[in-house]
Each structure stands twice: as C-alpha cells, then as structure tokens.
PDB file of C-alpha atoms in Angstrom:
ATOM      1  CA  MET F  53      -0.251 -19.983   6.472  1.00 43.00           C
ATOM      2  CA  SER F  54       2.146 -20.878   9.707  1.00 46.00           C
ATOM      3  CA  ALA F  55       3.125 -18.745  12.612  1.00 49.00           C
ATOM      4  CA  LEU F  56       6.791 -19.257  10.632  1.00 74.00           C
ATOM      5  CA  MET F  57       5.346 -17.083   7.847  1.00 89.00           C
ATOM      6  CA  LYS F  58       6.968 -13.917   7.514  1.00 96.00           C
ATOM      7  CA  TYR F  59       5.854 -10.705   6.781  1.00 98.00           C
ATOM      8  CA  TYR F  60       7.310  -7.607   4.741  1.00 98.00           C
ATOM      9  CA  GLU F  61       5.980  -3.809   5.105  1.00 98.00           C
ATOM     10  CA  MET F  62       6.076  -3.345   0.813  1.00 97.00           C
ATOM     11  CA  TYR F  63       7.245   0.363   0.265  1.00 95.00           C
ATOM     12  CA  ASP F  64       8.266   3.139  -2.591  1.00 95.00           C
ATOM     13  CA  ASP F  65      12.204   2.915  -3.247  1.00 96.00           C
ATOM     14  CA  VAL F  66      12.779   6.603  -3.232  1.00 94.00           C
ATOM     15  CA  TYR F  67      16.067   6.516  -4.025  1.00 95.00           C
ATOM     16  CA  VAL F  68      16.148   4.908  -7.601  1.00 96.00           C
ATOM     17  CA  PRO F  69      18.630   7.476  -9.520  1.00 96.00           C
ATOM     18  CA  GLY F  70      16.433   9.449 -12.118  1.00 95.00           C
ATOM     19  CA  ARG F  71      13.099   8.139 -11.114  1.00 96.00           C
ATOM     20  CA  TRP F  72       9.802   9.611 -11.555  1.00 96.00           C
ATOM     21  CA  HIS F  73       7.480  11.060  -8.899  1.00 95.00           C
ATOM     22  CA  LEU F  74       3.565  10.978  -9.262  1.00 96.00           C
ATOM     23  CA  ARG F  75       1.934  13.720  -7.718  1.00 95.00           C
ATOM     24  CA  LEU F  76      -1.541  13.309  -5.772  1.00 95.00           C
ATOM     25  CA  PRO F  77      -4.336  12.053  -7.625  1.00 96.00           C
ATOM     26  CA  VAL F  78      -6.998  14.011  -9.777  1.00 96.00           C
ATOM     27  CA  ASP F  79     -10.434  13.507 -11.303  1.00 94.00           C
ATOM     28  CA  GLU F  80     -11.518  14.629 -14.844  1.00 91.00           C
ATOM     29  CA  GLN F  81     -11.682  18.169 -13.594  1.00 91.00           C
ATOM     30  CA  GLY F  82      -8.430  18.216 -11.764  1.00 90.00           C
ATOM     31  CA  THR F  83      -9.627  17.907  -8.256  1.00 93.00           C
ATOM     32  CA  TRP F  84      -8.020  16.323  -5.819  1.00 93.00           C
ATOM     33  CA  ILE F  85      -9.386  12.643  -5.174  1.00 93.00           C
ATOM     34  CA  ASP F  86      -9.409  11.698  -1.255  1.00 92.00           C
ATOM     35  CA  THR F  87      -6.451   9.318  -0.869  1.00 93.00           C
ATOM     36  CA  TRP F  88      -7.693   7.504   2.324  1.00 92.00           C
ATOM     37  CA  GLN F  89     -10.465   5.524   0.482  1.00 95.00           C
ATOM     38  CA  PHE F  90      -7.448   3.413  -0.962  1.00 95.00           C
ATOM     39  CA  LYS F  91      -6.569   2.316   2.692  1.00 94.00           C
ATOM     40  CA  GLU F  92      -9.786   1.388   4.091  1.00 94.00           C
ATOM     41  CA  GLY F  93     -10.071  -2.278   2.713  1.00 95.00           C
ATOM     42  CA  ARG F  94     -13.145  -2.658   0.863  1.00 96.00           C
ATOM     43  CA  VAL F  95     -13.904  -2.770  -2.835  1.00 97.00           C
ATOM     44  CA  LEU F  96     -14.475   0.711  -4.436  1.00 96.00           C
ATOM     45  CA  ASP F  97     -16.768   1.578  -7.358  1.00 95.00           C
ATOM     46  CA  ILE F  98     -15.046   4.904  -8.959  1.00 92.00           C
ATOM     47  CA  LYS F  99     -17.489   6.591 -10.942  1.00 88.00           C
ATOM     48  CA  SER F 100     -14.827   8.673 -12.431  1.00 88.00           C
ATOM     49  CA  SER F 101     -11.198   8.469 -14.283  1.00 93.00           C
ATOM     50  CA  ILE F 102      -8.192   8.944 -12.018  1.00 96.00           C
ATOM     51  CA  ARG F 103      -5.084  10.637 -13.155  1.00 96.00           C
ATOM     52  CA  PHE F 104      -1.478  10.814 -11.589  1.00 96.00           C
ATOM     53  CA  PRO F 105       0.348  13.784 -12.652  1.00 95.00           C
ATOM     54  CA  VAL F 106       4.087  13.288 -12.921  1.00 96.00           C
ATOM     55  CA  LYS F 107       6.716  15.633 -11.536  1.00 92.00           C
ATOM     56  CA  PRO F 108       9.709  15.712 -11.935  1.00 89.00           C
ATOM     57  CA  GLU F 109       9.510  13.463 -14.954  1.00 91.00           C
ATOM     58  CA  GLY F 110      11.976  10.287 -14.968  1.00 94.00           C
ATOM     59  CA  VAL F 111      12.302   6.717 -14.924  1.00 94.00           C
ATOM     60  CA  ALA F 112       8.884   4.849 -14.710  1.00 96.00           C
ATOM     61  CA  LEU F 113       9.173   2.351 -11.789  1.00 97.00           C
ATOM     62  CA  GLU F 114       6.657  -0.505 -11.691  1.00 98.00           C
ATOM     63  CA  TYR F 115       5.797  -0.184  -8.385  1.00 98.00           C
ATOM     64  CA  THR F 116       5.303   3.765  -6.858  1.00 97.00           C
ATOM     65  CA  GLU F 117       3.508   5.246  -3.936  1.00 96.00           C
ATOM     66  CA  THR F 118       1.834   8.701  -3.732  1.00 94.00           C
ATOM     67  CA  MET F 119       0.421   9.380   0.005  1.00 91.00           C
ATOM     68  CA  GLY F 120       0.604   5.778   0.585  1.00 91.00           C
ATOM     69  CA  ILE F 121      -1.427   4.357  -2.486  1.00 95.00           C
ATOM     70  CA  PRO F 122       0.155   1.839  -4.651  1.00 97.00           C
ATOM     71  CA  ILE F 123       0.359   2.337  -8.202  1.00 98.00           C
ATOM     72  CA  VAL F 124       1.571  -0.269  -9.824  1.00 98.00           C
ATOM     73  CA  HIS F 125       2.582  -1.358 -13.614  1.00 98.00           C
ATOM     74  CA  ARG F 126       0.206  -4.119 -15.522  1.00 97.00           C
ATOM     75  CA  ARG F 127       3.250  -6.238 -14.777  1.00 97.00           C
ATOM     76  CA  VAL F 128       2.339  -6.525 -11.116  1.00 98.00           C
ATOM     77  CA  VAL F 129      -1.189  -7.338 -11.850  1.00 98.00           C
ATOM     78  CA  SER F 130      -0.079 -10.453 -13.934  1.00 98.00           C
ATOM     79  CA  LEU F 131       1.955 -11.471 -11.197  1.00 98.00           C
ATOM     80  CA  PHE F 132      -1.010 -11.184  -8.591  1.00 98.00           C
ATOM     81  CA  GLU F 133      -3.341 -12.925 -11.015  1.00 97.00           C
ATOM     82  CA  ARG F 134      -0.985 -15.507 -11.439  1.00 98.00           C
ATOM     83  CA  LEU F 135      -0.671 -15.790  -7.231  1.00 98.00           C
ATOM     84  CA  GLY F 136      -4.079 -16.253  -7.011  1.00 97.00           C
ATOM     85  CA  LEU F 137      -4.757 -12.969  -5.345  1.00 97.00           C
ATOM     86  CA  GLN F 138      -7.358 -11.488  -6.984  1.00 93.00           C
ATOM     87  CA  LYS F 139      -9.499 -11.754  -4.044  1.00 95.00           C
ATOM     88  CA  GLU F 140      -7.314  -9.760  -1.894  1.00 98.00           C
ATOM     89  CA  VAL F 141      -6.683  -6.881  -3.751  1.00 98.00           C
ATOM     90  CA  GLN F 142      -8.572  -4.691  -6.249  1.00 98.00           C
ATOM     91  CA  PHE F 143      -6.605  -3.152  -9.165  1.00 98.00           C
ATOM     92  CA  ILE F 144      -8.046   0.385 -10.135  1.00 97.00           C
ATOM     93  CA  PRO F 145      -7.190   1.082 -13.723  1.00 97.00           C
ATOM     94  CA  VAL F 146      -5.353   4.920 -13.797  1.00 97.00           C
ATOM     95  CA  GLU F 147      -3.673   7.295 -16.321  1.00 96.00           C
ATOM     96  CA  VAL F 148      -0.463   8.389 -15.650  1.00 97.00           C
ATOM     97  CA  GLU F 149       0.543  11.514 -17.195  1.00 95.00           C
ATOM     98  CA  GLY F 150       3.216  10.792 -20.043  1.00 94.00           C
ATOM     99  CA  GLN F 151       2.491   6.792 -20.044  1.00 94.00           C
ATOM    100  CA  THR F 152       0.650   5.032 -22.736  1.00 93.00           C
ATOM    101  CA  GLU F 153       0.678   1.553 -20.742  1.00 92.00           C
ATOM    102  CA  PRO F 154      -2.197   0.621 -18.143  1.00 93.00           C
ATOM    103  CA  TRP F 155      -1.158   1.402 -14.818  1.00 97.00           C
ATOM    104  CA  PHE F 156      -3.247   0.762 -11.744  1.00 98.00           C
ATOM    105  CA  ILE F 157      -3.858   1.709  -7.993  1.00 98.00           C
ATOM    106  CA  LEU F 158      -3.113  -1.488  -6.086  1.00 98.00           C
ATOM    107  CA  ASN F 159      -6.009  -1.806  -3.543  1.00 98.00           C
ATOM    108  CA  ALA F 160      -5.363  -4.050  -0.688  1.00 98.00           C
ATOM    109  CA  LEU F 161      -9.233  -5.579   0.694  1.00 98.00           C
ATOM    110  CA  GLN F 162      -8.267  -6.446   3.642  1.00 97.00           C
ATOM    111  CA  VAL F 163      -7.262  -4.829   7.410  1.00 97.00           C
ATOM    112  CA  ILE F 164      -6.211  -7.254   9.687  1.00 97.00           C
ATOM    113  CA  ARG F 165      -5.892  -6.839  13.167  1.00 96.00           C
ATOM    114  CA  CYS F 166      -2.520  -8.146  14.097  1.00 97.00           C
ATOM    115  CA  VAL F 167      -0.186  -5.497  15.075  1.00 97.00           C
ATOM    116  CA  ASP F 168       2.119  -7.011  17.827  1.00 97.00           C
ATOM    117  CA  ASP F 169       2.246  -3.944  20.185  1.00 96.00           C
ATOM    118  CA  ALA F 170       4.639  -5.747  22.735  1.00 96.00           C
ATOM    119  CA  ARG F 171       7.318  -6.444  19.641  1.00 97.00           C
ATOM    120  CA  CYS F 172       6.851  -2.850  18.102  1.00 97.00           C
ATOM    121  CA  ASP F 173       9.779  -0.316  19.061  1.00 97.00           C
ATOM    122  CA  GLU F 174       7.132   2.138  20.595  1.00 97.00           C
ATOM    123  CA  VAL F 175       3.309   2.711  20.193  1.00 96.00           C
ATOM    124  CA  PHE F 176       1.495   5.471  20.561  1.00 95.00           C
ATOM    125  CA  TYR F 177      -2.215   5.593  20.999  1.00 93.00           C
ATOM    126  CA  TRP F 178      -4.587   8.495  21.072  1.00 92.00           C
ATOM    127  CA  GLY F 179      -6.126   9.522  24.163  1.00 93.00           C
ATOM    128  CA  PRO F 180      -9.118  11.645  25.351  1.00 94.00           C
ATOM    129  CA  GLU F 181      -6.432  14.415  25.840  1.00 94.00           C
ATOM    130  CA  ASP F 182      -5.735  14.852  22.273  1.00 93.00           C
ATOM    131  CA  GLY F 183      -9.037  16.160  21.376  1.00 92.00           C
ATOM    132  CA  GLU F 184     -10.055  12.895  18.992  1.00 91.00           C
ATOM    133  CA  PRO F 185     -12.829  11.611  20.778  1.00 93.00           C
ATOM    134  CA  ASP F 186     -13.464   9.133  17.870  1.00 90.00           C
ATOM    135  CA  ARG F 187      -9.739   7.860  17.473  1.00 88.00           C
ATOM    136  CA  VAL F 188      -9.442   7.083  21.857  1.00 90.00           C
ATOM    137  CA  GLY F 189      -7.363   3.631  21.438  1.00 86.00           C
ATOM    138  CA  GLU F 190      -6.458   3.572  18.201  1.00 87.00           C
ATOM    139  CA  TYR F 191      -2.990   4.091  17.192  1.00 93.00           C
ATOM    140  CA  GLN F 192      -1.400   7.449  16.455  1.00 94.00           C
ATOM    141  CA  ASN F 193       2.121   6.096  15.707  1.00 95.00           C
ATOM    142  CA  VAL F 194       3.361   2.641  15.045  1.00 96.00           C
ATOM    143  CA  ARG F 195       7.533   2.816  15.403  1.00 97.00           C
ATOM    144  CA  GLY F 196       9.748  -0.289  14.380  1.00 97.00           C
ATOM    145  CA  LEU F 197       6.246  -2.232  13.351  1.00 97.00           C
ATOM    146  CA  LYS F 198       5.944  -5.863  13.850  1.00 97.00           C
ATOM    147  CA  VAL F 199       3.044  -7.934  13.542  1.00 97.00           C
ATOM    148  CA  ASP F 200       1.857 -11.146  14.871  1.00 96.00           C
ATOM    149  CA  PRO F 201       1.809 -13.832  12.129  1.00 95.00           C
ATOM    150  CA  ALA F 202      -0.670 -15.762  14.212  1.00 94.00           C
ATOM    151  CA  LYS F 203      -3.451 -13.375  13.804  1.00 95.00           C
ATOM    152  CA  ILE F 204      -3.340 -12.978  10.036  1.00 95.00           C
ATOM    153  CA  GLY F 205      -4.500 -16.299   8.737  1.00 93.00           C
ATOM    154  CA  LYS F 206      -4.211 -16.855   5.273  1.00 94.00           C
ATOM    155  CA  ALA F 207      -3.744 -13.499   3.706  1.00 96.00           C
ATOM    156  CA  HIS F 208      -1.027 -12.400   1.696  1.00 98.00           C
ATOM    157  CA  VAL F 209      -1.803  -8.708   1.175  1.00 98.00           C
ATOM    158  CA  PHE F 210      -3.295  -6.345   3.554  1.00 98.00           C
ATOM    159  CA  ARG F 211      -3.120  -3.365   6.026  1.00 97.00           C
ATOM    160  CA  PRO F 212      -2.869  -3.581   9.732  1.00 96.00           C
ATOM    161  CA  TRP F 213      -6.173  -2.234  11.842  1.00 94.00           C
ATOM    162  CA  GLY F 214      -5.240   0.860  13.418  1.00 91.00           C
ATOM    163  CA  TRP F 215      -1.954   1.713  11.293  1.00 93.00           C
ATOM    164  CA  LEU F 216      -3.342   1.716   7.793  1.00 93.00           C
ATOM    165  CA  VAL F 217      -0.489   3.625   6.184  1.00 93.00           C
ATOM    166  CA  VAL F 218       1.498   0.878   5.536  1.00 96.00           C
ATOM    167  CA  LEU F 219       0.822  -2.375   3.086  1.00 97.00           C
ATOM    168  CA  ILE F 220       1.445  -5.635   4.215  1.00 98.00           C
ATOM    169  CA  VAL F 221       2.398  -8.476   2.000  1.00 98.00           C
ATOM    170  CA  SER F 222       3.425 -12.497   2.733  1.00 98.00           C
ATOM    171  CA  GLU F 223       6.810 -14.063   2.356  1.00 97.00           C
ATOM    172  CA  HIS F 224       5.755 -15.739  -1.016  1.00 97.00           C
ATOM    173  CA  VAL F 225       4.503 -12.250  -2.785  1.00 98.00           C
ATOM    174  CA  LYS F 226       7.777 -10.787  -1.435  1.00 98.00           C
ATOM    175  CA  SER F 227       9.790 -13.689  -3.221  1.00 98.00           C
ATOM    176  CA  ALA F 228       7.688 -13.445  -6.182  1.00 98.00           C
ATOM    177  CA  MET F 229       7.979  -9.629  -6.832  1.00 98.00           C
ATOM    178  CA  GLU F 230      11.479 -10.311  -6.559  1.00 98.00           C
ATOM    179  CA  ALA F 231      11.623 -13.205  -8.674  1.00 98.00           C
ATOM    180  CA  GLU F 232       9.702 -11.250 -11.677  1.00 97.00           C
ATOM    181  CA  GLY F 233      12.243  -7.792 -10.867  1.00 98.00           C
ATOM    182  CA  ILE F 234       9.467  -5.912 -10.601  1.00 98.00           C
ATOM    183  CA  THR F 235      11.484  -1.976 -10.235  1.00 97.00           C
ATOM    184  CA  GLY F 236      10.337   0.592  -7.324  1.00 97.00           C
ATOM    185  CA  ILE F 237       9.693  -1.701  -4.391  1.00 97.00           C
ATOM    186  CA  LYS F 238      11.643  -2.287  -0.927  1.00 97.00           C
ATOM    187  CA  PHE F 239      10.763  -4.555   1.611  1.00 98.00           C
ATOM    188  CA  LEU F 240      11.021  -4.251   5.487  1.00 97.00           C
ATOM    189  CA  GLU F 241      10.412  -7.282   7.650  1.00 97.00           C
ATOM    190  CA  VAL F 242       7.655  -6.772   9.889  1.00 97.00           C
TER     191      VAL F 242
END
C-alpha cells in the first residue's frame, strides 16, 4: 500500500426501505453471546452454534450489522476469497432465522494502531477521573475518524486500535464490493 491508498469505514445501511433487522446473537440454548469477542482482532474458536433472530422481518441484505458485528451472505465470503483476504478475516458460520442460505460473521483479524488524532474532528480519552483505571489513555470517543495510511501497511480489512467499534477496509475492497453489488453496505472515507 502506498500513502495514497484511501480507507473507508464500512457500515450497515439502516435506511434501506423494508429491510430486515437482526437481533443479538444467541447460542443453541437461546442465551445471548458476548459480541465484543468479534471485535478483538483474533481468530475465534466457537464451539456452539450461533443464531440471529430477525425482527422485523424484511428484505435480507448481504451485509448487515448488529451491535457492530458484520453478518454477511456467502457472496461476500466468495468475493473476499477471490480478493485473497483469507488471512485478514475469519468467516464464522451462523444461522439467520428464516433463512436457508449460508450466513457468516465477518471477523476482522487485525487491529492496527492507525487513528490520526490530529486529523479527527474530536478525540476523547479515558482519564483517571472516569473511574476506569484499566482504560486510562484509551479512546473514549472518536468523532470524524481519520486514519494515517502510513501506519496501515498492506492491510485491507481491520479495526483501529482503541476504537474497535468500526470496521475499516481499503479502497480496493470498497471498489470490489461496490462492483459486486453487495446490498446493505455503506462506506465513509476515513
């Protein structure tokens, strides 16, 4: 990658008319699954099945998020395989209520320290006064996120260190997803 490469936050288009909405994931007993594990940038060894209830029902989208977890159709998996991104993501099979086709959690396997604090609109850090001693110095909020391409290296899919609530892709991935016509997805340059 060169410093000229652009990067984009990839997120769920919540304004698609008549769209479905996936609820929190549950295991086979119906117990909620910890969603933060899918934002840590590591390979997960999931032992139980994961199911996503749908409410309200509606148009199934090939890219959907619930609690910041990307749930994707097999077409997204095929595209990422064609792009050679198997080492950057893990696709975890899931069941989606009312669907017979394969669906997957897109688990980004990289967390990169790349937030460009000076170019962001606002950056707030946890301080000692916030009562979270383990989080002092970490990001509490980032508005108008910007990344420093020079710190990203060759990555195409990742979460930014300290602000794991967003998923970032390279211009290469964005263009490929748009060309493929993947439904339910929006991009914002960072």
